[in-house]
Amino acid sequence: MSWSPGRKQDNHKISRELFVLTYGALVAQLCKDYEKDEDVNTCLDRMGYGIGVRLIDDFLARSAVKKCRSYSETADMIAQVAFKTYLGITPSVSCSSAAGNEFSLILDKNPLVDFVEELPAERASLCYSNLLCGVIRGALEMVHLAAEVTFLQDRLKGDAVTEIGITFLRKPEDRKHKR
């Protein structure tokens, strides 16, 4: 049996669609299990955190990236390498603070919502893709960067763009080894 050049791309598309549909089923089940959107959001964030903690090893092994020297390099690495590798998209990055510790990732397309038209009215405070925030937070924590990661805007809620905010909470410490 011969493989056509486009075969790998077809398999990738099928895998992505399966992941998106499975994620949608997960969110739907969580909405049935929890009455409050805040509880669903917390659960998605916790799940994402666990994924991020484990995913960082794979990311570092696959990408062979060097240590980032600044928060802006880290934000660019998340957008240009991590999102591209795992979701097939490249968000734009903007710095939103004079201190240089707050960044926004603007997603032109959010693959997790490919099959979602809108949120039900009774679920207006649901952060459907909150898993992404947990993944980013967990991965950053594993490389010793504490961060707060939240959805600032969401197209599913009628906003013009989907925007994830990352606020780095403290400066990386220069560690000197004692002998």
Short mmCIF file of N, CA and C in Angstrom, two decimals, residues 41-136:
data_model
loop_
_atom_site.label_atom_id
_atom_site.label_comp_id
_atom_site.label_asym_id
_atom_site.label_seq_id
_atom_site.Cartn_x
_atom_site.Cartn_y
_atom_site.Cartn_z
N ASN A 41 -15.15 26.17 35.34
CA ASN A 41 -13.93 26.90 34.99
C ASN A 41 -12.74 26.44 35.83
N THR A 42 -12.97 26.26 37.13
CA THR A 42 -11.91 25.80 38.03
C THR A 42 -11.45 24.40 37.66
N CYS A 43 -12.41 23.53 37.35
CA CYS A 43 -12.07 22.16 36.98
C CYS A 43 -11.25 22.13 35.68
N LEU A 44 -11.66 22.91 34.69
CA LEU A 44 -10.92 22.98 33.42
C LEU A 44 -9.51 23.52 33.64
N ASP A 45 -9.39 24.53 34.50
CA ASP A 45 -8.07 25.10 34.80
C ASP A 45 -7.19 24.06 35.48
N ARG A 46 -7.75 23.34 36.44
CA ARG A 46 -6.99 22.30 37.15
C ARG A 46 -6.54 21.20 36.20
N MET A 47 -7.43 20.77 35.31
CA MET A 47 -7.06 19.74 34.34
C MET A 47 -5.95 20.24 33.42
N GLY A 48 -6.09 21.48 32.96
CA GLY A 48 -5.08 22.08 32.10
C GLY A 48 -3.74 22.20 32.81
N TYR A 49 -3.78 22.56 34.08
CA TYR A 49 -2.56 22.68 34.87
C TYR A 49 -1.82 21.34 34.88
N GLY A 50 -2.55 20.27 35.14
CA GLY A 50 -1.94 18.94 35.14
C GLY A 50 -1.35 18.58 33.79
N ILE A 51 -2.01 18.96 32.73
CA ILE A 51 -1.50 18.71 31.38
C ILE A 51 -0.23 19.52 31.14
N GLY A 52 -0.25 20.79 31.53
CA GLY A 52 0.91 21.67 31.34
C GLY A 52 2.14 21.19 32.08
N VAL A 53 1.94 20.68 33.30
CA VAL A 53 3.04 20.17 34.10
C VAL A 53 3.73 19.01 33.38
N ARG A 54 2.93 18.19 32.71
CA ARG A 54 3.50 17.03 32.01
C ARG A 54 3.97 17.38 30.59
N LEU A 55 3.30 18.32 29.98
CA LEU A 55 3.58 18.66 28.58
C LEU A 55 4.90 19.41 28.40
N ILE A 56 5.36 20.10 29.42
CA ILE A 56 6.56 20.91 29.29
C ILE A 56 7.78 20.05 28.94
N ASP A 57 7.85 18.84 29.48
CA ASP A 57 8.97 17.95 29.15
C ASP A 57 8.97 17.62 27.66
N ASP A 58 7.80 17.29 27.13
CA ASP A 58 7.68 16.99 25.70
C ASP A 58 8.03 18.22 24.87
N PHE A 59 7.55 19.38 25.30
CA PHE A 59 7.83 20.62 24.57
C PHE A 59 9.33 20.90 24.52
N LEU A 60 10.00 20.81 25.65
CA LEU A 60 11.43 21.09 25.70
C LEU A 60 12.23 20.08 24.88
N ALA A 61 11.80 18.83 24.88
CA ALA A 61 12.50 17.80 24.10
C ALA A 61 12.29 18.00 22.60
N ARG A 62 11.08 18.33 22.20
CA ARG A 62 10.76 18.50 20.78
C ARG A 62 11.36 19.76 20.18
N SER A 63 11.29 20.84 20.92
CA SER A 63 11.64 22.14 20.34
C SER A 63 13.11 22.48 20.47
N ALA A 64 13.81 21.89 21.41
CA ALA A 64 15.23 22.18 21.64
C ALA A 64 15.49 23.68 21.75
N VAL A 65 14.62 24.38 22.46
CA VAL A 65 14.75 25.82 22.64
C VAL A 65 15.78 26.12 23.72
N LYS A 66 16.35 27.30 23.63
CA LYS A 66 17.29 27.76 24.65
C LYS A 66 16.52 28.50 25.73
N LYS A 67 17.17 28.74 26.83
CA LYS A 67 16.55 29.43 27.95
C LYS A 67 16.16 30.85 27.54
N CYS A 68 14.94 31.23 27.87
CA CYS A 68 14.47 32.59 27.57
C CYS A 68 15.07 33.55 28.58
N ARG A 69 15.49 34.70 28.10
CA ARG A 69 16.17 35.68 28.95
C ARG A 69 15.23 36.76 29.49
N SER A 70 14.01 36.81 28.97
CA SER A 70 13.07 37.84 29.42
C SER A 70 11.65 37.32 29.33
N TYR A 71 10.75 38.03 29.95
CA TYR A 71 9.33 37.66 29.87
C TYR A 71 8.81 37.78 28.44
N SER A 72 9.30 38.76 27.71
CA SER A 72 8.83 38.91 26.33
C SER A 72 9.29 37.74 25.47
N GLU A 73 10.52 37.25 25.68
CA GLU A 73 10.98 36.06 24.96
C GLU A 73 10.12 34.85 25.32
N THR A 74 9.75 34.74 26.59
CA THR A 74 8.92 33.63 27.04
C THR A 74 7.54 33.69 26.38
N ALA A 75 6.94 34.87 26.36
CA ALA A 75 5.62 35.03 25.73
C ALA A 75 5.69 34.71 24.24
N ASP A 76 6.74 35.17 23.58
CA ASP A 76 6.92 34.85 22.15
C ASP A 76 7.10 33.35 21.94
N MET A 77 7.83 32.69 22.82
CA MET A 77 8.05 31.25 22.72
C MET A 77 6.72 30.50 22.86
N ILE A 78 5.90 30.93 23.80
CA ILE A 78 4.59 30.30 24.00
C ILE A 78 3.76 30.43 22.72
N ALA A 79 3.73 31.63 22.16
CA ALA A 79 2.89 31.89 20.98
C ALA A 79 3.45 31.24 19.72
N GLN A 80 4.72 31.46 19.45
CA GLN A 80 5.29 31.06 18.16
C GLN A 80 5.70 29.60 18.09
N VAL A 81 6.05 29.00 19.23
CA VAL A 81 6.51 27.62 19.19
C VAL A 81 5.47 26.67 19.82
N ALA A 82 5.07 26.94 21.06
CA ALA A 82 4.17 26.02 21.76
C ALA A 82 2.80 25.94 21.11
N PHE A 83 2.16 27.06 20.87
CA PHE A 83 0.84 27.05 20.24
C PHE A 83 0.91 26.45 18.84
N LYS A 84 1.96 26.78 18.11
CA LYS A 84 2.12 26.25 16.75
C LYS A 84 2.31 24.72 16.80
N THR A 85 3.10 24.25 17.72
CA THR A 85 3.38 22.83 17.83
C THR A 85 2.15 22.02 18.22
N TYR A 86 1.42 22.48 19.22
CA TYR A 86 0.35 21.67 19.78
C TYR A 86 -1.05 22.00 19.25
N LEU A 87 -1.27 23.23 18.79
CA LEU A 87 -2.60 23.59 18.30
C LEU A 87 -2.62 24.02 16.85
N GLY A 88 -1.44 24.18 16.25
CA GLY A 88 -1.38 24.55 14.85
C GLY A 88 -1.75 25.99 14.56
N ILE A 89 -1.68 26.85 15.56
CA ILE A 89 -1.97 28.28 15.37
C ILE A 89 -0.83 29.09 15.97
N THR A 90 -0.74 30.35 15.55
CA THR A 90 0.27 31.25 16.09
C THR A 90 -0.40 32.54 16.53
N PRO A 91 -0.69 32.67 17.83
CA PRO A 91 -1.31 33.91 18.31
C PRO A 91 -0.33 35.08 18.22
N SER A 92 -0.87 36.27 18.14
CA SER A 92 -0.01 37.45 18.22
C SER A 92 0.18 37.80 19.69
N VAL A 93 1.31 38.43 19.99
CA VAL A 93 1.66 38.76 21.37
C VAL A 93 1.75 40.26 21.50
N SER A 94 1.17 40.79 22.58
CA SER A 94 1.33 42.21 22.86
C SER A 94 1.63 42.37 24.35
N CYS A 95 2.52 43.29 24.64
CA CYS A 95 2.88 43.60 26.02
C CYS A 95 1.91 44.67 26.50
N SER A 96 1.31 44.42 27.66
CA SER A 96 0.29 45.37 28.12
C SER A 96 0.65 46.07 29.42
N SER A 97 1.95 46.09 29.76
CA SER A 97 2.36 46.82 30.97
C SER A 97 3.72 47.45 30.77
N ALA A 98 3.91 48.57 31.44
CA ALA A 98 5.19 49.26 31.37
C ALA A 98 6.29 48.44 32.06
N ALA A 99 5.90 47.65 33.06
CA ALA A 99 6.87 46.83 33.79
C ALA A 99 7.36 45.65 32.96
N GLY A 100 6.66 45.33 31.88
CA GLY A 100 7.08 44.24 31.00
C GLY A 100 6.78 42.86 31.52
N ASN A 101 5.81 42.75 32.45
CA ASN A 101 5.47 41.44 32.99
C ASN A 101 4.05 40.99 32.64
N GLU A 102 3.34 41.78 31.84
CA GLU A 102 1.97 41.42 31.43
C GLU A 102 1.90 41.36 29.92
N PHE A 103 1.38 40.23 29.42
CA PHE A 103 1.28 40.01 27.98
C PHE A 103 -0.09 39.48 27.62
N SER A 104 -0.49 39.73 26.40
CA SER A 104 -1.72 39.17 25.88
C SER A 104 -1.41 38.33 24.65
N LEU A 105 -2.05 37.17 24.58
CA LEU A 105 -1.99 36.33 23.40
C LEU A 105 -3.32 36.49 22.69
N ILE A 106 -3.28 37.00 21.47
CA ILE A 106 -4.50 37.22 20.69
C ILE A 106 -4.63 36.08 19.69
N LEU A 107 -5.69 35.29 19.84
CA LEU A 107 -5.91 34.14 18.98
C LEU A 107 -6.89 34.52 17.88
N ASP A 108 -6.42 34.52 16.64
CA ASP A 108 -7.32 34.75 15.51
C ASP A 108 -8.30 33.59 15.38
N LYS A 109 -7.81 32.41 15.68
CA LYS A 109 -8.63 31.20 15.59
C LYS A 109 -8.34 30.34 16.81
N ASN A 110 -9.38 29.91 17.49
CA ASN A 110 -9.24 29.02 18.64
C ASN A 110 -9.73 27.64 18.22
N PRO A 111 -8.83 26.69 18.01
CA PRO A 111 -9.25 25.38 17.52
C PRO A 111 -10.17 24.62 18.47
N LEU A 112 -10.15 24.95 19.76
CA LEU A 112 -11.02 24.25 20.70
C LEU A 112 -12.49 24.56 20.49
N VAL A 113 -12.79 25.64 19.78
CA VAL A 113 -14.19 26.02 19.58
C VAL A 113 -14.64 25.83 18.13
N ASP A 114 -13.93 24.99 17.38
CA ASP A 114 -14.27 24.76 15.97
C ASP A 114 -15.72 24.34 15.78
N PHE A 115 -16.28 23.57 16.70
CA PHE A 115 -17.63 23.06 16.53
C PHE A 115 -18.63 23.70 17.50
N VAL A 116 -18.27 24.84 18.08
CA VAL A 116 -19.14 25.53 19.02
C VAL A 116 -19.59 26.85 18.39
N GLU A 117 -20.89 27.04 18.31
CA GLU A 117 -21.40 28.29 17.72
C GLU A 117 -21.49 29.39 18.75
N GLU A 118 -22.10 29.09 19.90
CA GLU A 118 -22.20 30.07 20.98
C GLU A 118 -22.50 29.34 22.28
N LEU A 119 -22.26 30.03 23.39
CA LEU A 119 -22.56 29.45 24.68
C LEU A 119 -24.04 29.63 24.99
N PRO A 120 -24.66 28.68 25.67
CA PRO A 120 -26.05 28.86 26.07
C PRO A 120 -26.18 30.05 27.02
N ALA A 121 -27.31 30.71 27.00
CA ALA A 121 -27.51 31.90 27.83
C ALA A 121 -27.29 31.61 29.31
N GLU A 122 -27.67 30.41 29.77
CA GLU A 122 -27.51 30.08 31.19
C GLU A 122 -26.05 29.78 31.56
N ARG A 123 -25.17 29.73 30.59
CA ARG A 123 -23.75 29.48 30.82
C ARG A 123 -22.89 30.67 30.39
N ALA A 124 -23.38 31.85 30.62
CA ALA A 124 -22.71 33.07 30.16
C ALA A 124 -21.33 33.30 30.80
N SER A 125 -21.12 32.79 32.01
CA SER A 125 -19.82 33.02 32.65
C SER A 125 -18.86 31.84 32.48
N LEU A 126 -19.22 30.89 31.64
CA LEU A 126 -18.35 29.74 31.36
C LEU A 126 -17.17 30.18 30.50
N CYS A 127 -15.97 29.80 30.92
CA CYS A 127 -14.77 30.01 30.09
C CYS A 127 -14.50 28.67 29.41
N TYR A 128 -15.09 28.48 28.24
CA TYR A 128 -15.08 27.20 27.54
C TYR A 128 -13.68 26.66 27.33
N SER A 129 -12.74 27.51 26.99
CA SER A 129 -11.37 27.07 26.68
C SER A 129 -10.42 27.30 27.85
N ASN A 130 -10.94 27.31 29.07
CA ASN A 130 -10.12 27.60 30.24
C ASN A 130 -9.00 26.57 30.44
N LEU A 131 -9.11 25.44 29.81
CA LEU A 131 -8.05 24.44 29.85
C LEU A 131 -6.72 25.04 29.40
N LEU A 132 -6.77 25.92 28.39
CA LEU A 132 -5.54 26.54 27.86
C LEU A 132 -4.83 27.36 28.93
N CYS A 133 -5.59 28.06 29.75
CA CYS A 133 -4.98 28.86 30.81
C CYS A 133 -4.24 27.97 31.79
N GLY A 134 -4.85 26.86 32.16
CA GLY A 134 -4.20 25.92 33.07
C GLY A 134 -2.95 25.31 32.48
N VAL A 135 -3.00 24.97 31.18
CA VAL A 135 -1.83 24.39 30.51
C VAL A 135 -0.66 25.37 30.56
N ILE A 136 -0.92 26.60 30.21
CA ILE A 136 0.14 27.62 30.20
C ILE A 136 0.69 27.82 31.60
#
